Short mmCIF file of C-alpha atoms in Angstrom, two decimals:
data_model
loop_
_atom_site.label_atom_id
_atom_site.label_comp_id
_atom_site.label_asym_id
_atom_site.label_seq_id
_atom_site.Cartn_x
_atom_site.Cartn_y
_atom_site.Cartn_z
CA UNK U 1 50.05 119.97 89.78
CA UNK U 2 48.04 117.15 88.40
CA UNK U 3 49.83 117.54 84.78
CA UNK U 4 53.11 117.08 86.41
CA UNK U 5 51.93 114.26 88.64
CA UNK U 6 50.99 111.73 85.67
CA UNK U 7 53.67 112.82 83.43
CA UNK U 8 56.66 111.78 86.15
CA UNK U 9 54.48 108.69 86.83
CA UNK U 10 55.44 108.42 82.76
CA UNK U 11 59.31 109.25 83.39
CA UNK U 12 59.54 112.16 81.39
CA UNK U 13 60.84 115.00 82.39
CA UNK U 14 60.61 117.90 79.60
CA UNK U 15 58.22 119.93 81.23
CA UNK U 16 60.60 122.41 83.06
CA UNK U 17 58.81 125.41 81.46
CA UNK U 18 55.28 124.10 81.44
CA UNK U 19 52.74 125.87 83.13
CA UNK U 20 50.23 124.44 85.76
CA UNK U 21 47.05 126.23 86.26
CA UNK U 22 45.29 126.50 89.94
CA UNK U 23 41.81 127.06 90.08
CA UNK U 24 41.47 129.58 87.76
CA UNK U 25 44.00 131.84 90.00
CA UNK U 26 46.30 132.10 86.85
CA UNK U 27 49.37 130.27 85.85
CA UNK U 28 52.61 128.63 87.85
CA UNK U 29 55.86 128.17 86.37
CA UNK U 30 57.36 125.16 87.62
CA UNK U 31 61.01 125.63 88.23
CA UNK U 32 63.75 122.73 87.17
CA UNK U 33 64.62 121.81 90.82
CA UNK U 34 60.77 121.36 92.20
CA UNK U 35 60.47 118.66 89.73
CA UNK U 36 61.07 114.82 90.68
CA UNK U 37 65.41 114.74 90.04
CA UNK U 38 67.44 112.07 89.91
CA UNK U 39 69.97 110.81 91.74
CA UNK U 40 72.51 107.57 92.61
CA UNK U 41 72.17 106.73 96.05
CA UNK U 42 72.72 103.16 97.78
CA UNK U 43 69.28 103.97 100.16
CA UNK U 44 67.34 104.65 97.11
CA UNK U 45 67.85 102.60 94.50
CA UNK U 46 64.42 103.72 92.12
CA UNK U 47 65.19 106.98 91.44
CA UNK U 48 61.87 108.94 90.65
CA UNK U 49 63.04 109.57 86.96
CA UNK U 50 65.17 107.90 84.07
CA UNK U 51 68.31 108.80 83.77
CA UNK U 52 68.06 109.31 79.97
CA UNK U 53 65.13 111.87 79.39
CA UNK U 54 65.12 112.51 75.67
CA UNK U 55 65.67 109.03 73.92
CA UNK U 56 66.97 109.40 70.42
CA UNK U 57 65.89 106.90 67.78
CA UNK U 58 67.86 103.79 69.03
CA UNK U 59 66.63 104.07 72.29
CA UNK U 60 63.37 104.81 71.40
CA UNK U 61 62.93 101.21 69.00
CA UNK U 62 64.74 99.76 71.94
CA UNK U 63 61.74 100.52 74.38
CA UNK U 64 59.59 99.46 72.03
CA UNK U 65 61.20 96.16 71.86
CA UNK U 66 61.15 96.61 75.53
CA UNK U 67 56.71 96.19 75.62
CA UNK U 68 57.69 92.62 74.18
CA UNK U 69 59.02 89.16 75.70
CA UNK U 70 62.22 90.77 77.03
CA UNK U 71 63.62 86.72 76.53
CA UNK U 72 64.60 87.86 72.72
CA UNK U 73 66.33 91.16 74.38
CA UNK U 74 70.21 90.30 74.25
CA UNK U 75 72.49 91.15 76.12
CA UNK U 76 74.18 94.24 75.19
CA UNK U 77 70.08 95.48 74.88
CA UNK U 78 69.87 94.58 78.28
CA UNK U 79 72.07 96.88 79.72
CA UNK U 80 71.45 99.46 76.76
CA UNK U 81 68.01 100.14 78.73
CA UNK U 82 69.80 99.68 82.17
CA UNK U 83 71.69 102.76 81.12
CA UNK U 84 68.77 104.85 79.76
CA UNK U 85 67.20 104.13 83.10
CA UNK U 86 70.65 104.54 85.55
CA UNK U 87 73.70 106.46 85.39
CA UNK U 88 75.75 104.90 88.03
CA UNK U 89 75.97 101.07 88.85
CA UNK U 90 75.80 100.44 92.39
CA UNK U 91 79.48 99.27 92.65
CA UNK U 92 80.01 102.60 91.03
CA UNK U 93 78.09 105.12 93.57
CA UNK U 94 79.50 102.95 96.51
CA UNK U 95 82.89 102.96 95.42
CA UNK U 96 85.47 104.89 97.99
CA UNK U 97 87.28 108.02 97.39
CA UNK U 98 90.43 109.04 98.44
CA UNK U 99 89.12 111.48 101.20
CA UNK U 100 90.45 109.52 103.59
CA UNK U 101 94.29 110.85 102.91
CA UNK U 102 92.81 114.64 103.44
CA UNK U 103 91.19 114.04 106.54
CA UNK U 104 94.13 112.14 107.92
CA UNK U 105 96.38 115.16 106.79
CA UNK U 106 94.28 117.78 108.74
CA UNK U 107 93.97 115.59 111.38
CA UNK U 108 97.79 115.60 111.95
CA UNK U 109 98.15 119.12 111.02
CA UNK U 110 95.89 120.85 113.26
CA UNK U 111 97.33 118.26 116.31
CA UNK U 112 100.69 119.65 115.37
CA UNK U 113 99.72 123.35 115.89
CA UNK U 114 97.70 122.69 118.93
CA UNK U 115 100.62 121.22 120.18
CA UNK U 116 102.88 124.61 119.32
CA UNK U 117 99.84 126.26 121.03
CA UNK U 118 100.29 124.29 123.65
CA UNK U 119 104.26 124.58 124.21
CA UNK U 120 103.79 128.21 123.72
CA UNK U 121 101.37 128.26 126.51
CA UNK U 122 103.44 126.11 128.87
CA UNK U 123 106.22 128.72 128.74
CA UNK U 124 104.57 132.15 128.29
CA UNK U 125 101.33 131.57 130.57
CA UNK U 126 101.53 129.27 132.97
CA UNK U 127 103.73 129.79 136.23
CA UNK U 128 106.09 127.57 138.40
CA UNK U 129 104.72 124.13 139.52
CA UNK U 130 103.94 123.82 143.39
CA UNK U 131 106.96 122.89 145.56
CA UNK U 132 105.79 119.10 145.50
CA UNK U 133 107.07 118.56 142.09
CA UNK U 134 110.88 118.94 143.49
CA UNK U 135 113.17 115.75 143.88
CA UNK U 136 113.75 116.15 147.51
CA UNK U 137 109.74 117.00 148.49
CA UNK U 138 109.14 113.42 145.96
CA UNK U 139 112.12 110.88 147.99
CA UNK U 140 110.50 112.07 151.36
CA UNK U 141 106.80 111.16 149.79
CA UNK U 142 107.73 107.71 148.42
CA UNK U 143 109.40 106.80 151.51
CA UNK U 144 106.61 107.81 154.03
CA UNK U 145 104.37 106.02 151.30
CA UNK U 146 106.66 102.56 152.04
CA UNK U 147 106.82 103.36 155.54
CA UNK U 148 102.61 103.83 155.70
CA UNK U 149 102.64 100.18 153.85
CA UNK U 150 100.56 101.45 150.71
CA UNK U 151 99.33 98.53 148.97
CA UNK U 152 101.68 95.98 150.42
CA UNK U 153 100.45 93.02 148.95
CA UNK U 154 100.20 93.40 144.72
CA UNK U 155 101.38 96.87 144.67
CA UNK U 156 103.75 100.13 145.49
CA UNK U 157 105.43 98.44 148.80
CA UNK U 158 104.96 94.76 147.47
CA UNK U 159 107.85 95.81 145.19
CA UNK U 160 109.94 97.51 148.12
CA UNK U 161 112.49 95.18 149.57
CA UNK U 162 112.04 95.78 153.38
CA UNK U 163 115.48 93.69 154.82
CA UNK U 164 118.05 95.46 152.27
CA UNK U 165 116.41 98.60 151.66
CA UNK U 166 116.23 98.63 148.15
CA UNK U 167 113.63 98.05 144.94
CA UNK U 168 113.06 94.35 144.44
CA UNK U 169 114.97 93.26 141.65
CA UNK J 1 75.16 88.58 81.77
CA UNK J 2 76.13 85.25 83.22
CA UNK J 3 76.02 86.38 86.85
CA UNK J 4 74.54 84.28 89.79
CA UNK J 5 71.18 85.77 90.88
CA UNK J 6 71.93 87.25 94.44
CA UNK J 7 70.51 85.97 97.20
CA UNK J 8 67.47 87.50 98.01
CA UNK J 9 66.09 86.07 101.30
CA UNK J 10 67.66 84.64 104.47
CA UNK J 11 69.89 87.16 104.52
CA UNK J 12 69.16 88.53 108.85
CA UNK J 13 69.46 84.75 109.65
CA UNK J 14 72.42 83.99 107.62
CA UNK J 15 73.96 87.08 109.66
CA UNK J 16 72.86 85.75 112.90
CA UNK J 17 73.64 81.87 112.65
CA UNK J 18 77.24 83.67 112.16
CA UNK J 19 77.40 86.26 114.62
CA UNK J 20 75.23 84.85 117.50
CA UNK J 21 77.71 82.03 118.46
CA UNK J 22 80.27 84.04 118.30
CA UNK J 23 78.88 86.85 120.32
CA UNK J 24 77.87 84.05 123.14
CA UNK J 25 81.31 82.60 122.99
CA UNK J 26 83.50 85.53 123.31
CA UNK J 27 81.80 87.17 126.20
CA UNK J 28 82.47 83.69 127.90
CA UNK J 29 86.17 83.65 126.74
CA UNK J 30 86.98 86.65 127.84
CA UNK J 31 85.14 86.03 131.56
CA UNK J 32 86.83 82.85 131.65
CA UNK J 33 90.69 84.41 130.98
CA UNK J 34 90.00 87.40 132.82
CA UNK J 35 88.60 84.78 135.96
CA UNK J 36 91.92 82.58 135.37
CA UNK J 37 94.53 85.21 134.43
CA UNK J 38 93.78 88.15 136.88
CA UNK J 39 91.26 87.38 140.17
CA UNK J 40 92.25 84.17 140.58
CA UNK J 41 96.09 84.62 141.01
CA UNK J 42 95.04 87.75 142.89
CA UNK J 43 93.25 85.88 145.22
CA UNK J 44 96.34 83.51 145.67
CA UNK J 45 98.74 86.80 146.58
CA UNK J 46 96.91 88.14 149.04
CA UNK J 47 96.75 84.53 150.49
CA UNK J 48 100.13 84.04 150.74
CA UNK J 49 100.58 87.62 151.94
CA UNK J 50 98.49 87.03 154.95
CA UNK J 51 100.04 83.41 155.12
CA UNK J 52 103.19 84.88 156.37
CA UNK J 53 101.80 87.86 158.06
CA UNK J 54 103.26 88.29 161.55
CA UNK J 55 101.06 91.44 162.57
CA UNK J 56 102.49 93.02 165.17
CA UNK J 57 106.14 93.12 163.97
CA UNK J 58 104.83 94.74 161.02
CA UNK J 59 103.39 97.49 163.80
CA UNK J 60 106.63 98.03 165.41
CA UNK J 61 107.81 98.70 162.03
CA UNK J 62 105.22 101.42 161.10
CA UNK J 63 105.25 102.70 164.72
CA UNK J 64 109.27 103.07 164.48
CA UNK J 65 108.86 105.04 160.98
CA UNK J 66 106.95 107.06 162.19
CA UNK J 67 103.86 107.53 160.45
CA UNK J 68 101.52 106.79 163.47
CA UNK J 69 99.50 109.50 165.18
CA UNK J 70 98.37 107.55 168.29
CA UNK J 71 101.87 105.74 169.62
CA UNK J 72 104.82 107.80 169.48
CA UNK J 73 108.34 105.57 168.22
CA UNK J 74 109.82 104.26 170.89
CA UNK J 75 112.54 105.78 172.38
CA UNK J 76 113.23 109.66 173.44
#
């Protein structure tokens, strides 16, 4: 436990097969996905280890150039040791997919059979309306509704023209 | 790597000398139009409704159509 403790506060990670001892009990084997991983994400942008585990030669001269005044570091060194450190630039892990199109496509697809569920149901399940729904049950409502004055002054019988007996135009 | 160094600090307050105004101001807009556009004219309707409002004509109306429970039209 203590072992792998200082050597992530190092950055390493090659010690997926070594062994940690507890208190004399006998020996752990610490498996690849206990150990500190890394990963792009916007919320944490230190991962908890390099990208880059085993550094070959280049890489290696390049940290050691690192320990010095990073002002003689150019350019192309400078983001040489961003990439040993990150995989993914932010404008890289952020950037969109196109998801969107699927979910918009199921979206409309599973509408479209709820709505053959639906016209199935109206015909095969459900029976008549009530009596209400007819024409002649509906003229005898609206006109006791104009006769009762419903809403006379913004509303249903504001629109009624009382003299001629007819809609307002 | 000639980029501008982004800006660190002030970043809440730049946010909120933006937004705040705005967020005062629309609220008030959108009283004000729907004060103006909707209440207002309705107040004017029903105004002019009663205005004009000769109330027991519009009784003998209701009372001939019928709908009344306590008079009966008149007539047979």
């Amino acid at each position: 436990m203590l072992a792998t403790r200082a050597l992530s506060l190092v950055g390493k990670r090659a010690i997926s097969t070594s062994i940690c001892v507890r208190g004399g009990h006998g020996v752990a084997k610490v498996d690849d996905y206990a150990l500190p991983a890394y990963f792009d994400r916007r919320e944490n942008p230190l991962p908890d280890v390099q990208f880059v585990t085993e550094l070959n030669a280049v890489q290696k001269s390049l940290k050691e150039k690192e320990k010095g005044s990073w002002a003689t570091l150019s350019n192309e060194e400078k983001i040489a040791l961003y990439h040993i450190s990150f995989k993914q630039s932010f404008a890289e892990m952020n950037e969109g997919t196109k998801e969107w199109k699927s979910v918009i496509a199921g979206m409309f697809f599973f509408i479209g059979m709820t709505g053959l569920v639906v016209l199935w149901q109206r015909k095969f399940v459900y029976g008549p309306v009530p009596p209400t729904f007819e024409s002649e049950w509906k003229e005898k409502e609206v006109q006791r509704m104009l006769d009762m004055r419903i809403n006379p002054v913004e509303g249903f019988s504001a629109k009624w023209d009382y003299e001629n007996k007819e809609w307002k135009k | 790597m000639s980029l501008a160094k982004p800006a660190m600090r002030g970043l809440l307050g730049k946010r909120l000398r933006f937004h705040l105004p705005i967020a005062f101001a629309l609220p008030l807009v959108a009283a004000a139009a729907f004060k103006y556009g909707v209440t207002e004219p309705r107040k004017q309707a029903y105004a002019n409704f009663y205005k004009q409002y000769d109330t027991t004509a519009e009784f003998n109306n209701i009372r001939e159509a019928g709908v009344f429970e306590s008079v009966r039209p008149t007539g047979k």
